[in-house]
Tab-separated table of C-alpha atoms and ligand atoms in Angstrom:
chain	number	residue	atom	x	y	z
A	30	MET	CA	0.221	-7.245	-31.959
A	31	ARG	CA	-2.054	-5.533	-29.405
A	32	PRO	CA	0.012	-3.820	-26.696
A	33	MET	CA	-0.125	-5.037	-23.115
A	34	ASP	CA	-1.413	-2.603	-20.483
A	35	LEU	CA	1.503	-3.512	-18.266
A	36	VAL	CA	4.716	-5.533	-18.624
A	37	GLY	CA	6.737	-6.383	-15.510
A	38	VAL	CA	10.479	-6.953	-15.867
A	39	GLY	CA	11.754	-9.437	-13.272
A	40	VAL	CA	9.676	-11.692	-11.044
A	41	GLY	CA	11.001	-11.529	-7.517
A	42	PRO	CA	8.547	-11.058	-4.627
A	43	ALA	CA	7.791	-7.474	-5.752
A	44	ASN	CA	6.488	-8.123	-9.245
A	45	LEU	CA	5.056	-11.488	-8.180
A	46	SER	CA	2.860	-9.585	-5.738
A	47	LEU	CA	1.799	-7.252	-8.549
A	48	ALA	CA	1.009	-10.243	-10.784
A	49	ALA	CA	-1.067	-11.860	-8.012
A	50	LEU	CA	-3.033	-8.666	-7.335
A	51	ALA	CA	-3.565	-8.087	-11.072
A	52	GLU	CA	-4.829	-11.617	-11.707
A	53	PRO	CA	-8.489	-10.960	-10.700
A	54	LEU	CA	-8.697	-7.903	-12.982
A	55	PRO	CA	-9.891	-9.039	-16.430
A	56	GLU	CA	-9.746	-5.493	-17.785
A	57	LEU	CA	-5.948	-5.445	-17.496
A	58	ARG	CA	-3.632	-7.255	-19.970
A	59	THR	CA	-0.377	-8.028	-18.174
A	60	ARG	CA	2.801	-10.062	-18.750
A	61	PHE	CA	5.644	-10.606	-16.284
A	62	LEU	CA	9.051	-11.693	-17.577
A	63	ASP	CA	11.921	-13.264	-15.658
A	64	ALA	CA	15.312	-14.545	-16.794
A	65	LYS	CA	15.273	-17.575	-14.472
A	66	PRO	CA	13.699	-20.958	-15.336
A	67	GLY	CA	11.271	-20.746	-12.374
A	68	PHE	CA	10.787	-18.839	-9.127
A	69	GLN	CA	13.962	-18.721	-7.035
A	70	TRP	CA	14.607	-16.316	-4.186
A	71	HIS	CA	18.230	-15.148	-3.957
A	72	PRO	CA	19.356	-18.704	-4.780
A	73	GLY	CA	23.069	-17.990	-4.252
A	74	PHE	CA	22.383	-17.225	-0.580
A	75	MET	CA	19.546	-19.563	0.354
A	76	LEU	CA	21.164	-20.972	3.483
A	77	PRO	CA	19.433	-23.726	5.455
A	78	GLY	CA	17.917	-22.394	8.663
A	79	ALA	CA	17.778	-18.744	7.545
A	80	GLU	CA	14.624	-17.053	8.801
A	81	LEU	CA	12.328	-14.565	7.133
A	82	GLN	CA	12.900	-11.222	8.875
A	83	VAL	CA	9.292	-10.117	8.728
A	84	SER	CA	5.984	-11.679	9.733
A	85	PHE	CA	4.536	-14.203	7.280
A	86	LEU	CA	1.440	-11.945	7.211
A	87	LYS	CA	3.598	-9.578	5.161
A	88	ASP	CA	3.190	-11.970	2.250
A	89	LEU	CA	2.490	-11.049	-1.373
A	90	VAL	CA	-1.146	-9.983	-0.921
A	91	THR	CA	-2.637	-10.162	2.576
A	92	LEU	CA	-2.073	-6.598	3.775
A	93	VAL	CA	-4.069	-5.157	0.880
A	94	ASP	CA	-6.365	-8.079	0.094
A	95	PRO	CA	-6.742	-10.593	2.943
A	96	THR	CA	-9.316	-12.461	0.832
A	97	SER	CA	-6.869	-13.208	-1.989
A	98	ARG	CA	-6.288	-16.878	-2.719
A	99	TYR	CA	-2.555	-16.093	-3.018
A	100	SER	CA	-2.059	-15.561	0.721
A	101	PHE	CA	0.565	-17.412	2.729
A	102	LEU	CA	-2.181	-18.857	4.937
A	103	ASN	CA	-3.950	-20.277	1.887
A	104	PHE	CA	-0.644	-21.765	0.739
A	105	LEU	CA	-0.340	-23.518	4.116
A	106	ALA	CA	-3.952	-24.690	3.978
A	107	ALA	CA	-3.583	-25.952	0.390
A	108	HIS	CA	-0.568	-27.991	1.478
A	109	LYS	CA	-2.418	-29.279	4.567
A	110	ARG	CA	0.188	-27.962	6.966
A	111	ILE	CA	-1.509	-24.988	8.597
A	112	TYR	CA	-1.736	-26.590	12.062
A	113	ARG	CA	1.787	-28.002	11.975
A	114	PHE	CA	3.167	-24.645	10.746
A	115	LEU	CA	1.606	-22.881	13.731
A	116	VAL	CA	3.102	-25.328	16.173
A	117	ALA	CA	6.501	-25.423	14.452
A	118	SER	CA	6.980	-21.776	13.634
A	119	ARG	CA	5.019	-19.806	16.202
A	120	SER	CA	5.176	-16.422	14.526
A	121	GLY	CA	8.119	-17.062	12.202
A	122	CYS	CA	8.818	-18.673	8.847
A	123	SER	CA	11.987	-19.933	7.151
A	124	ARG	CA	13.281	-18.279	3.985
A	125	GLN	CA	13.073	-21.665	2.262
A	126	GLU	CA	9.353	-21.946	3.042
A	127	TYR	CA	8.723	-18.366	1.873
A	128	GLU	CA	10.409	-19.318	-1.418
A	129	GLN	CA	8.168	-22.418	-1.696
A	130	TYR	CA	5.157	-20.167	-1.135
A	131	CYS	CA	6.242	-17.729	-3.857
A	132	ARG	CA	6.872	-20.627	-6.256
A	133	TRP	CA	3.364	-21.945	-5.541
A	134	VAL	CA	1.867	-18.516	-6.337
A	135	SER	CA	3.952	-18.167	-9.496
A	136	GLU	CA	2.830	-21.585	-10.750
A	137	SER	CA	-0.828	-20.544	-10.480
A	138	LEU	CA	-0.403	-17.364	-12.533
A	139	THR	CA	-0.692	-17.560	-16.305
A	140	SER	CA	0.736	-14.046	-16.694
A	141	VAL	CA	4.276	-15.074	-15.676
A	142	SER	CA	6.860	-16.172	-18.287
A	143	TRP	CA	10.165	-17.779	-17.257
A	144	ASN	CA	13.365	-18.075	-19.338
A	145	SER	CA	12.582	-14.549	-20.523
A	146	ALA	CA	15.594	-12.316	-19.914
A	147	VAL	CA	14.794	-8.773	-21.007
A	148	GLU	CA	17.662	-7.390	-23.053
A	149	GLU	CA	16.321	-4.078	-24.261
A	150	VAL	CA	13.375	-1.724	-23.901
A	151	ASP	CA	12.868	0.894	-26.569
A	152	LEU	CA	10.060	2.986	-28.037
A	153	ALA	CA	7.990	1.733	-30.954
A	154	ASN	CA	6.894	4.189	-33.671
A	155	ASP	CA	3.318	4.164	-32.525
A	156	ARG	CA	4.346	5.260	-29.063
A	157	THR	CA	4.373	2.127	-27.021
A	158	PHE	CA	7.331	0.490	-25.340
A	159	THR	CA	8.886	-2.470	-27.128
A	160	VAL	CA	10.347	-5.047	-24.766
A	161	ARG	CA	12.872	-7.390	-26.413
A	162	CYS	CA	13.842	-10.679	-24.750
A	163	ALA	CA	17.149	-12.506	-25.219
A	164	ASP	CA	15.467	-15.151	-27.414
A	165	GLY	CA	14.215	-12.460	-29.809
A	166	ARG	CA	10.596	-12.312	-28.582
A	167	ARG	CA	9.086	-8.840	-28.536
A	168	LEU	CA	6.173	-7.435	-26.551
A	169	ARG	CA	4.596	-4.020	-26.709
A	170	ALA	CA	3.344	-2.245	-23.600
A	171	ARG	CA	1.933	1.074	-22.400
A	172	ALA	CA	3.325	0.710	-18.896
A	173	LEU	CA	6.430	-1.006	-17.560
A	174	VAL	CA	7.101	-2.067	-13.987
A	175	LEU	CA	10.786	-2.573	-13.245
A	176	GLY	CA	11.201	-5.349	-10.685
A	177	SER	CA	14.639	-6.628	-11.608
A	178	GLY	CA	16.085	-6.204	-8.126
A	179	ARG	CA	19.290	-4.742	-6.740
A	180	THR	CA	22.937	-5.440	-7.599
A	181	PRO	CA	25.422	-6.932	-5.101
A	182	VAL	CA	28.136	-4.425	-4.150
A	183	MET	CA	31.748	-5.263	-3.197
A	184	PRO	CA	34.625	-2.993	-2.129
A	185	GLU	CA	36.676	-2.025	-5.182
A	186	CYS	CA	39.789	-3.838	-3.866
A	187	ALA	CA	37.837	-7.120	-3.651
A	188	GLU	CA	35.993	-6.642	-6.944
A	189	ARG	CA	39.357	-6.712	-8.754
A	190	LEU	CA	40.072	-10.240	-7.423
A	191	ARG	CA	36.507	-11.581	-7.678
A	192	GLY	CA	36.592	-15.323	-8.369
A	193	PRO	CA	36.671	-18.694	-6.565
A	194	SER	CA	38.247	-17.307	-3.377
A	195	VAL	CA	36.956	-13.708	-3.325
A	196	LEU	CA	33.195	-13.445	-3.598
A	197	HIS	CA	30.016	-11.667	-2.598
A	198	ASN	CA	27.689	-13.580	-0.297
A	199	ALA	CA	25.053	-13.450	-3.081
A	200	GLU	CA	27.094	-16.054	-4.977
A	201	LEU	CA	28.088	-18.260	-2.035
A	202	ALA	CA	26.089	-21.323	-3.152
A	203	PHE	CA	27.215	-20.968	-6.772
A	204	VAL	CA	30.955	-20.545	-6.070
A	205	ASP	CA	30.816	-22.968	-3.119
A	206	PRO	CA	34.420	-22.474	-1.915
A	207	GLU	CA	36.166	-25.041	0.278
A	208	PHE	CA	36.248	-23.813	3.884
A	209	ALA	CA	37.467	-26.831	5.856
A	210	GLY	CA	40.778	-26.089	7.585
A	211	ARG	CA	41.164	-22.740	5.814
A	212	ASP	CA	41.400	-19.114	6.916
A	213	VAL	CA	38.239	-17.196	6.071
A	214	VAL	CA	37.615	-13.442	6.299
A	215	VAL	CA	33.980	-12.282	6.384
A	216	VAL	CA	33.558	-8.576	5.583
A	217	GLY	CA	30.390	-6.940	6.917
A	218	GLY	CA	28.647	-6.982	10.281
A	219	GLY	CA	25.041	-6.941	9.016
A	220	GLN	CA	22.523	-9.760	8.607
A	221	SER	CA	24.286	-11.315	5.575
A	222	GLY	CA	27.633	-11.276	7.382
A	223	ALA	CA	26.072	-12.906	10.437
A	224	GLU	CA	24.300	-15.559	8.357
A	225	THR	CA	27.587	-16.322	6.578
A	226	VAL	CA	29.441	-16.690	9.880
A	227	GLN	CA	26.674	-18.910	11.241
A	228	HIS	CA	26.882	-21.019	8.072
A	229	LEU	CA	30.666	-21.438	8.527
A	230	LEU	CA	30.215	-22.361	12.177
A	231	SER	CA	27.513	-24.920	11.490
A	232	ALA	CA	29.774	-27.208	9.429
A	233	GLU	CA	30.791	-29.673	12.152
A	234	ALA	CA	33.276	-31.646	10.041
A	235	GLY	CA	34.216	-28.821	7.709
A	236	LEU	CA	34.990	-26.011	10.148
A	237	PRO	CA	37.446	-23.417	8.869
A	238	ARG	CA	40.795	-23.091	10.651
A	239	SER	CA	40.006	-19.466	11.405
A	240	ILE	CA	37.232	-16.936	10.924
A	241	THR	CA	37.945	-13.203	10.982
A	242	TRP	CA	34.690	-11.220	10.984
A	243	LEU	CA	34.819	-7.482	10.303
A	244	SER	CA	32.152	-4.964	11.289
A	245	SER	CA	32.607	-1.337	10.241
A	246	ARG	CA	30.275	-0.296	13.065
A	247	LEU	CA	30.885	-0.109	16.775
A	248	GLY	CA	30.234	-3.700	17.850
A	249	PHE	CA	27.939	-6.161	16.083
A	250	PRO	CA	24.640	-4.400	16.749
A	251	PRO	CA	21.171	-5.955	16.527
A	252	MET	CA	18.442	-4.841	14.185
A	253	ASP	CA	15.989	-2.478	15.859
A	254	ASP	CA	12.798	-4.526	15.640
A	255	SER	CA	10.888	-2.606	18.311
A	256	PRO	CA	7.249	-1.543	17.883
A	257	PHE	CA	7.560	2.207	17.315
A	258	THR	CA	10.445	1.689	14.913
A	259	ASN	CA	8.315	-0.791	12.994
A	260	ASP	CA	5.839	2.029	12.362
A	261	TRP	CA	8.388	3.238	9.771
A	262	PHE	CA	7.415	0.182	7.715
A	263	THR	CA	3.809	1.273	7.231
A	264	PRO	CA	1.952	3.108	4.432
A	265	ALA	CA	1.342	6.066	6.771
A	266	TYR	CA	5.090	6.543	7.190
A	267	VAL	CA	5.718	6.409	3.433
A	268	GLU	CA	3.107	9.122	2.954
A	269	TYR	CA	4.752	11.258	5.650
A	270	PHE	CA	8.321	10.643	4.397
A	271	ARG	CA	7.435	11.291	0.773
A	272	GLN	CA	6.502	14.934	1.378
A	273	LEU	CA	9.735	15.838	3.229
A	274	PRO	CA	12.482	17.860	1.537
A	275	SER	CA	15.224	15.633	0.096
A	276	ASP	CA	17.957	16.688	2.561
A	277	ARG	CA	15.666	15.848	5.498
A	278	ARG	CA	14.908	12.448	3.929
A	279	ARG	CA	18.626	11.774	3.508
A	280	ARG	CA	19.339	12.585	7.164
A	281	LEU	CA	16.447	10.450	8.386
A	282	LEU	CA	17.558	7.441	6.349
A	283	ALA	CA	21.047	7.702	7.851
A	284	GLN	CA	19.561	7.821	11.372
A	285	GLN	CA	17.230	4.892	10.712
A	286	ARG	CA	19.893	2.496	9.390
A	287	MET	CA	19.718	0.040	12.289
A	288	ALA	CA	16.040	-0.631	11.610
A	289	SER	CA	17.116	-2.477	8.483
A	290	ASP	CA	20.870	-3.144	8.543
A	291	GLY	CA	21.377	-4.706	11.981
A	292	VAL	CA	21.407	-8.431	12.724
A	293	SER	CA	18.414	-10.258	14.178
A	294	ALA	CA	19.004	-10.665	17.915
A	295	SER	CA	18.330	-14.426	17.865
A	296	LEU	CA	21.055	-14.956	15.255
A	297	LEU	CA	23.571	-12.941	17.282
A	298	GLN	CA	22.703	-15.075	20.293
A	299	ALA	CA	23.149	-18.308	18.297
A	300	ILE	CA	26.573	-17.225	16.992
A	301	TYR	CA	27.751	-16.133	20.430
A	302	ARG	CA	26.654	-19.432	21.941
A	303	ARG	CA	28.271	-21.544	19.223
A	304	LEU	CA	31.601	-19.707	19.637
A	305	TYR	CA	31.405	-20.210	23.392
A	306	GLU	CA	30.676	-23.930	23.025
A	307	LEU	CA	33.527	-24.411	20.558
A	308	ASP	CA	35.952	-22.567	22.846
A	309	VAL	CA	34.870	-24.523	25.917
A	310	GLN	CA	34.407	-27.977	24.431
A	311	ARG	CA	36.917	-28.025	21.591
A	312	PRO	CA	39.589	-25.489	22.491
A	313	GLY	CA	41.898	-24.640	19.603
A	314	ARG	CA	39.605	-26.196	16.962
A	315	LEU	CA	38.643	-22.801	15.503
A	316	ARG	CA	40.474	-19.505	15.847
A	317	HIS	CA	38.062	-16.619	15.667
A	318	ARG	CA	38.511	-12.878	15.678
A	319	LEU	CA	35.538	-10.530	15.724
A	320	LEU	CA	36.878	-7.097	14.761
A	321	ASP	CA	34.580	-4.102	15.032
A	322	GLN	CA	35.237	-0.608	13.625
A	323	ARG	CA	37.320	-2.283	10.905
A	324	ARG	CA	37.140	-1.880	7.132
A	325	LEU	CA	38.727	-3.884	4.354
A	326	VAL	CA	40.817	-1.314	2.473
A	327	ASP	CA	43.049	-3.506	0.298
A	328	LEU	CA	43.267	-7.077	-0.855
A	329	ALA	CA	46.228	-8.660	-2.625
A	330	LYS	CA	47.249	-12.085	-3.884
A	331	ASP	CA	50.081	-13.552	-1.813
A	332	GLY	CA	51.160	-16.736	-3.611
A	333	ASN	CA	48.223	-19.158	-3.231
A	334	ARG	CA	46.820	-17.034	-0.453
A	335	LEU	CA	45.350	-13.592	0.047
A	336	SER	CA	46.456	-10.709	2.211
A	337	ALA	CA	43.648	-8.504	3.542
A	338	THR	CA	44.600	-4.984	4.661
A	339	ILE	CA	42.277	-3.828	7.399
A	340	HIS	CA	41.805	-0.295	8.683
A	341	ASP	CA	40.966	0.091	12.361
A	342	THR	CA	38.853	3.237	12.189
A	343	GLY	CA	38.846	3.640	15.987
A	344	LEU	CA	42.647	3.768	16.336
A	345	ASP	CA	43.402	4.777	12.744
A	346	ALA	CA	45.771	1.789	12.468
A	347	ILE	CA	46.404	-0.747	9.702
A	348	GLU	CA	46.723	-4.521	10.059
A	349	CYS	CA	47.297	-7.276	7.466
A	350	VAL	CA	45.403	-10.549	7.834
A	351	PRO	CA	46.308	-13.639	5.733
A	352	ALA	CA	43.341	-15.520	4.249
A	353	ASP	CA	42.361	-18.294	1.853
A	354	VAL	CA	38.815	-17.046	1.244
A	355	VAL	CA	37.270	-13.560	1.555
A	356	ILE	CA	33.482	-13.240	1.539
A	357	CYS	CA	32.103	-9.714	1.120
A	358	CYS	CA	28.733	-9.306	2.793
A	359	THR	CA	28.664	-5.696	1.750
A	360	GLY	CA	25.139	-5.200	0.542
A	361	TYR	CA	23.176	-4.412	-2.599
A	362	ARG	CA	22.241	-1.201	-4.386
A	363	PRO	CA	19.756	-0.216	-7.079
A	364	GLU	CA	21.463	0.504	-10.400
A	365	PHE	CA	20.240	1.859	-13.688
A	366	PRO	CA	19.170	-1.322	-15.550
A	367	GLU	CA	21.202	-1.960	-18.709
A	368	TYR	CA	18.069	-2.995	-20.618
A	369	LEU	CA	16.721	0.569	-20.232
A	370	GLY	CA	19.738	2.045	-22.079
A	371	PRO	CA	17.737	3.327	-25.098
A	372	LEU	CA	15.405	5.295	-22.777
A	373	ARG	CA	18.152	6.781	-20.606
A	374	SER	CA	17.897	10.334	-21.921
A	375	TRP	CA	14.153	10.507	-21.126
A	376	LEU	CA	14.583	9.527	-17.485
A	377	PRO	CA	15.768	12.403	-15.270
A	378	ARG	CA	17.788	11.284	-12.281
A	379	THR	CA	19.277	12.866	-9.163
A	380	ALA	CA	22.550	11.860	-7.488
A	381	GLU	CA	20.516	9.366	-5.438
A	382	GLY	CA	18.720	7.646	-8.283
A	383	PHE	CA	15.507	7.920	-10.254
A	384	GLU	CA	13.033	10.735	-9.615
A	385	VAL	CA	10.186	8.630	-8.266
A	386	GLN	CA	6.679	10.074	-7.882
A	387	ASP	CA	3.958	9.223	-5.343
A	388	ASP	CA	2.574	6.338	-7.370
A	389	TYR	CA	6.068	4.862	-7.962
A	390	SER	CA	6.124	6.074	-11.569
A	391	LEU	CA	9.321	7.694	-12.802
A	392	ALA	CA	9.635	11.275	-13.936
A	393	TRP	CA	9.554	10.856	-17.729
A	394	ASP	CA	10.505	13.293	-20.481
A	395	GLY	CA	9.391	10.912	-23.242
A	396	PRO	CA	6.108	10.728	-25.168
A	397	GLU	CA	2.914	11.226	-23.191
A	398	GLY	CA	0.760	8.292	-22.179
A	399	LEU	CA	3.671	5.955	-21.405
A	400	ARG	CA	4.735	5.218	-17.868
A	401	ILE	CA	7.526	3.349	-16.101
A	402	PHE	CA	7.062	2.279	-12.474
A	403	VAL	CA	9.723	0.975	-10.093
A	404	GLN	CA	9.715	-1.646	-7.383
A	405	ASN	CA	12.555	-1.593	-4.841
A	406	ALA	CA	14.321	1.497	-6.222
A	407	ALA	CA	12.721	4.299	-4.225
A	408	GLU	CA	14.275	4.214	-0.762
A	409	HIS	CA	15.551	7.793	-1.208
A	410	THR	CA	12.027	9.098	-1.980
A	411	HIS	CA	9.659	6.660	-0.206
A	412	GLY	CA	11.643	5.634	2.872
A	413	ILE	CA	13.419	2.832	4.625
A	414	ALA	CA	10.751	0.182	3.957
A	415	ASP	CA	11.257	0.289	0.199
A	416	PRO	CA	13.840	-2.546	-0.154
A	417	ASN	CA	11.981	-4.650	2.428
A	418	LEU	CA	9.076	-7.104	2.040
A	419	SER	CA	6.813	-5.177	4.431
A	420	LEU	CA	5.127	-2.931	1.872
A	421	VAL	CA	5.393	-5.144	-1.199
A	422	PRO	CA	1.602	-5.638	-1.638
A	423	TRP	CA	0.813	-2.020	-0.761
A	424	ARG	CA	3.323	-0.695	-3.313
A	425	SER	CA	1.964	-3.114	-5.940
A	426	ALA	CA	-1.575	-1.949	-5.163
A	427	ARG	CA	-0.494	1.685	-5.579
A	428	ILE	CA	0.999	0.884	-8.969
A	429	LEU	CA	-2.077	-1.079	-10.083
A	430	ASN	CA	-4.455	1.686	-8.989
A	431	SER	CA	-2.420	4.192	-10.951
A	432	VAL	CA	-2.378	2.051	-14.117
A	433	LEU	CA	-6.137	1.446	-13.808
A	434	GLY	CA	-6.925	5.086	-13.021
A	435	TYR	CA	-9.171	4.255	-10.057
A	436	GLU	CA	-8.692	2.850	-6.550
A	437	ARG	CA	-9.182	-0.883	-7.056
A	438	TYR	CA	-7.313	-1.624	-3.833
A	439	PRO	CA	-7.477	0.734	-0.804
A	440	THR	CA	-4.047	2.274	-0.193
A	441	SER	CA	-4.506	5.407	1.889
A	442	GLN	CA	-5.715	6.747	5.227
A	443	TYR	CA	-3.900	4.260	7.418
A	444	ALA	CA	-3.365	5.264	11.042
A	445	ALA	CA	-0.002	5.441	12.802
A	446	THR	CA	0.905	5.596	16.474
A	447	VAL	CA	3.784	8.077	16.454
A	448	GLU	CA	3.353	11.709	15.479
A	449	TRP	CA	6.548	11.976	13.478
A	450	GLU	CA	7.141	15.657	13.119
A	451	GLY	CA	5.395	18.603	14.672
A	452	PRO	CA	1.868	18.530	16.066
A	453	GLY	CA	-0.688	17.797	13.411
A	454	ALA	CA	1.991	17.186	10.760
A	455	HIS	CA	0.872	13.600	10.675
A	456	ALA	CA	-2.669	13.323	11.979
A	457	GLY	CA	-3.241	9.593	12.267
A	458	ALA	CA	-6.654	8.285	13.325
A	459	HIS	CA	-5.393	8.149	16.901
A	460	ALA	CA	-4.339	11.801	17.106
A	461	PRO	CA	-6.668	13.330	19.712
A	462	ASP	CA	-8.076	16.724	18.756
A	463	PHE	CA	-7.252	18.329	22.115
A	464	ARG	CA	-3.508	18.184	21.428
A	465	LEU	CA	-3.870	20.339	18.368
A	466	GLU	CA	-5.973	22.867	20.312
A	467	GLU	CA	-3.554	22.947	23.251
A	468	VAL	CA	-0.591	23.613	21.020
A	469	GLY	CA	-2.557	26.283	19.189
A	470	LYS	CA	-2.893	28.246	22.485
A	471	VAL	CA	0.841	28.375	23.242
B	13	FAD	C1	19.438	-12.877	1.004
B	13	FAD	C2	18.355	-11.865	1.233
B	13	FAD	C3	17.382	-12.095	2.178
B	13	FAD	C4	16.371	-11.155	2.386
B	13	FAD	N1	15.471	-11.411	3.356
B	13	FAD	C5	14.512	-10.489	3.615
B	13	FAD	C6	13.561	-10.705	4.650
B	13	FAD	O1	13.615	-11.718	5.358
B	13	FAD	N2	12.619	-9.756	4.877
B	13	FAD	C7	12.568	-8.617	4.127
B	13	FAD	O2	11.687	-7.794	4.364
B	13	FAD	N3	13.445	-8.383	3.123
B	13	FAD	C8	14.411	-9.283	2.856
B	13	FAD	N4	15.313	-9.042	1.854
B	13	FAD	C9	15.210	-7.777	1.080
B	13	FAD	C10	14.176	-7.851	-0.092
B	13	FAD	O3	12.904	-8.126	0.408
B	13	FAD	C11	14.528	-8.906	-1.132
B	13	FAD	O4	15.754	-8.572	-1.739
B	13	FAD	C12	13.478	-9.126	-2.232
B	13	FAD	O5	13.851	-10.272	-2.945
B	13	FAD	C13	13.346	-7.963	-3.207
B	13	FAD	O6	12.422	-8.345	-4.192
B	13	FAD	P1	12.450	-7.851	-5.704
B	13	FAD	O7	11.317	-8.522	-6.370
B	13	FAD	O8	12.532	-6.381	-5.730
B	13	FAD	O9	13.858	-8.338	-6.316
B	13	FAD	P2	14.525	-9.770	-6.473
B	13	FAD	O10	14.029	-10.726	-5.477
B	13	FAD	O11	16.004	-9.500	-6.513
B	13	FAD	O12	14.047	-10.288	-7.911
B	13	FAD	C14	14.496	-9.714	-9.103
B	13	FAD	C15	14.170	-10.679	-10.238
B	13	FAD	O13	14.441	-10.023	-11.472
B	13	FAD	C16	14.988	-10.951	-12.383
B	13	FAD	N5	15.721	-10.189	-13.400
B	13	FAD	C17	16.797	-9.375	-13.237
B	13	FAD	N6	17.153	-8.828	-14.416
B	13	FAD	C18	16.275	-9.298	-15.334
B	13	FAD	C19	16.120	-9.094	-16.737
B	13	FAD	N7	16.943	-8.277	-17.427
B	13	FAD	N8	15.129	-9.751	-17.378
B	13	FAD	C20	14.290	-10.573	-16.695
B	13	FAD	N9	14.408	-10.801	-15.373
B	13	FAD	C21	15.378	-10.165	-14.704
B	13	FAD	C22	15.849	-11.858	-11.510
B	13	FAD	O14	16.020	-13.117	-12.137
B	13	FAD	C23	15.013	-11.951	-10.242
B	13	FAD	O15	14.167	-13.073	-10.261
B	13	FAD	C24	16.334	-9.960	1.626
B	13	FAD	C25	17.335	-9.723	0.681
B	13	FAD	C26	18.336	-10.652	0.493
B	13	FAD	C27	19.409	-10.345	-0.516
């Protein structure tokens, strides 16, 4: 069995982008494995009406190869809807249509295998990786790209009661709890929390009796989607961020949170308006409480019901709220994949996660010549854009270039508008020379 040059584990948007960019390269033998029966994008939380939070130009390929046949625009053209899309969507795109697009790409790629859950990766005697799937199939590879995504996180007190009435938003469509006439607590004031609340409010006949929505922050703040902030989602920013000391990176990430964790302003507006209309037109139909600076700190069974203990962090006070259903919209985090267990001792890690190098390969104490790359597990080293779709093709191109050993796709020397730290520290193409000279004189 001749080893593959590269095996990808998981086929979400990240590794699908890599597969699409690798497809025109006959010199590279690749295989991409996913546990699911076909492409699905966060299927437990694919709510009707949810919008993609980035431009459709940030698709799987366009920003590194606008000529690729796997672009979103080509998908629209192939389906004869490019004109209607422009009229219907202006600059936006629904999450459902983005999923259709990804499925279309995945169906054109012969390198993708579905129903292929990876159970274990180990070393073979002749110094290649052996990838073992749940059905017993084995593949050998010289490079691995981990694209198996992040894990939903719930507060410990809710995790203990996880089931039909206590769930993470990632499993909303699978658990499908009854909401009509019931008391629902939504934990989390970010985009997932807002989409969950909007989903509850949109059920005309099946409205809950009450919705209690908790935000740990001050208010229910919008995502910062302004132009200079969006420069943090560019290759130039990754290159700047990457060379900072780790404590500086940690502080920056904390300061930048609202560029990724806030709610899109249009969704906040829609929720506010719907609550207003319900209050004005159907008073008493839905009780709603929006509680900011509040955290869920305990959850207990109370007969057939639940009792949620909530900490008001502003007043340092405790309140108990009865509920039938609690939905935790409390985010996702990268975890050490179980299938990598046999390689654990060769992979040095810090408190924040893997030690990830410039080219997204992991620091590796194992045999030479083998490499493991990561998708969506390098926020602590490569910056706030890492879990986002914005740099998916660029990151894939970086990984491909590194596996190939030459620059097949251009990935450096992009300009930025902001000079992030100190004159000349980041000299983008727009940095005028005179500024450097002026500062030099002082
Ligand atoms: C609901 C939701 C909406 C989002 N919307 C946006 C957005 O609008 N804009 C944006 O920029 N970002 C968005 N994000 C953030 C991010 O872009 C997505 O999470 C994106 O899906 C990450 O892609 P991925 O390929 O890394 O992982 P995933 O999409 O999570 O894919 C991982 C894949 O790995 C497979 N897998 C896992 N374990 C194994 C295994 N052992 N063997 C084989 N296969 C395995 C899974 O089946 C899955 O298909 C969103 C995130 C969520 C949760």
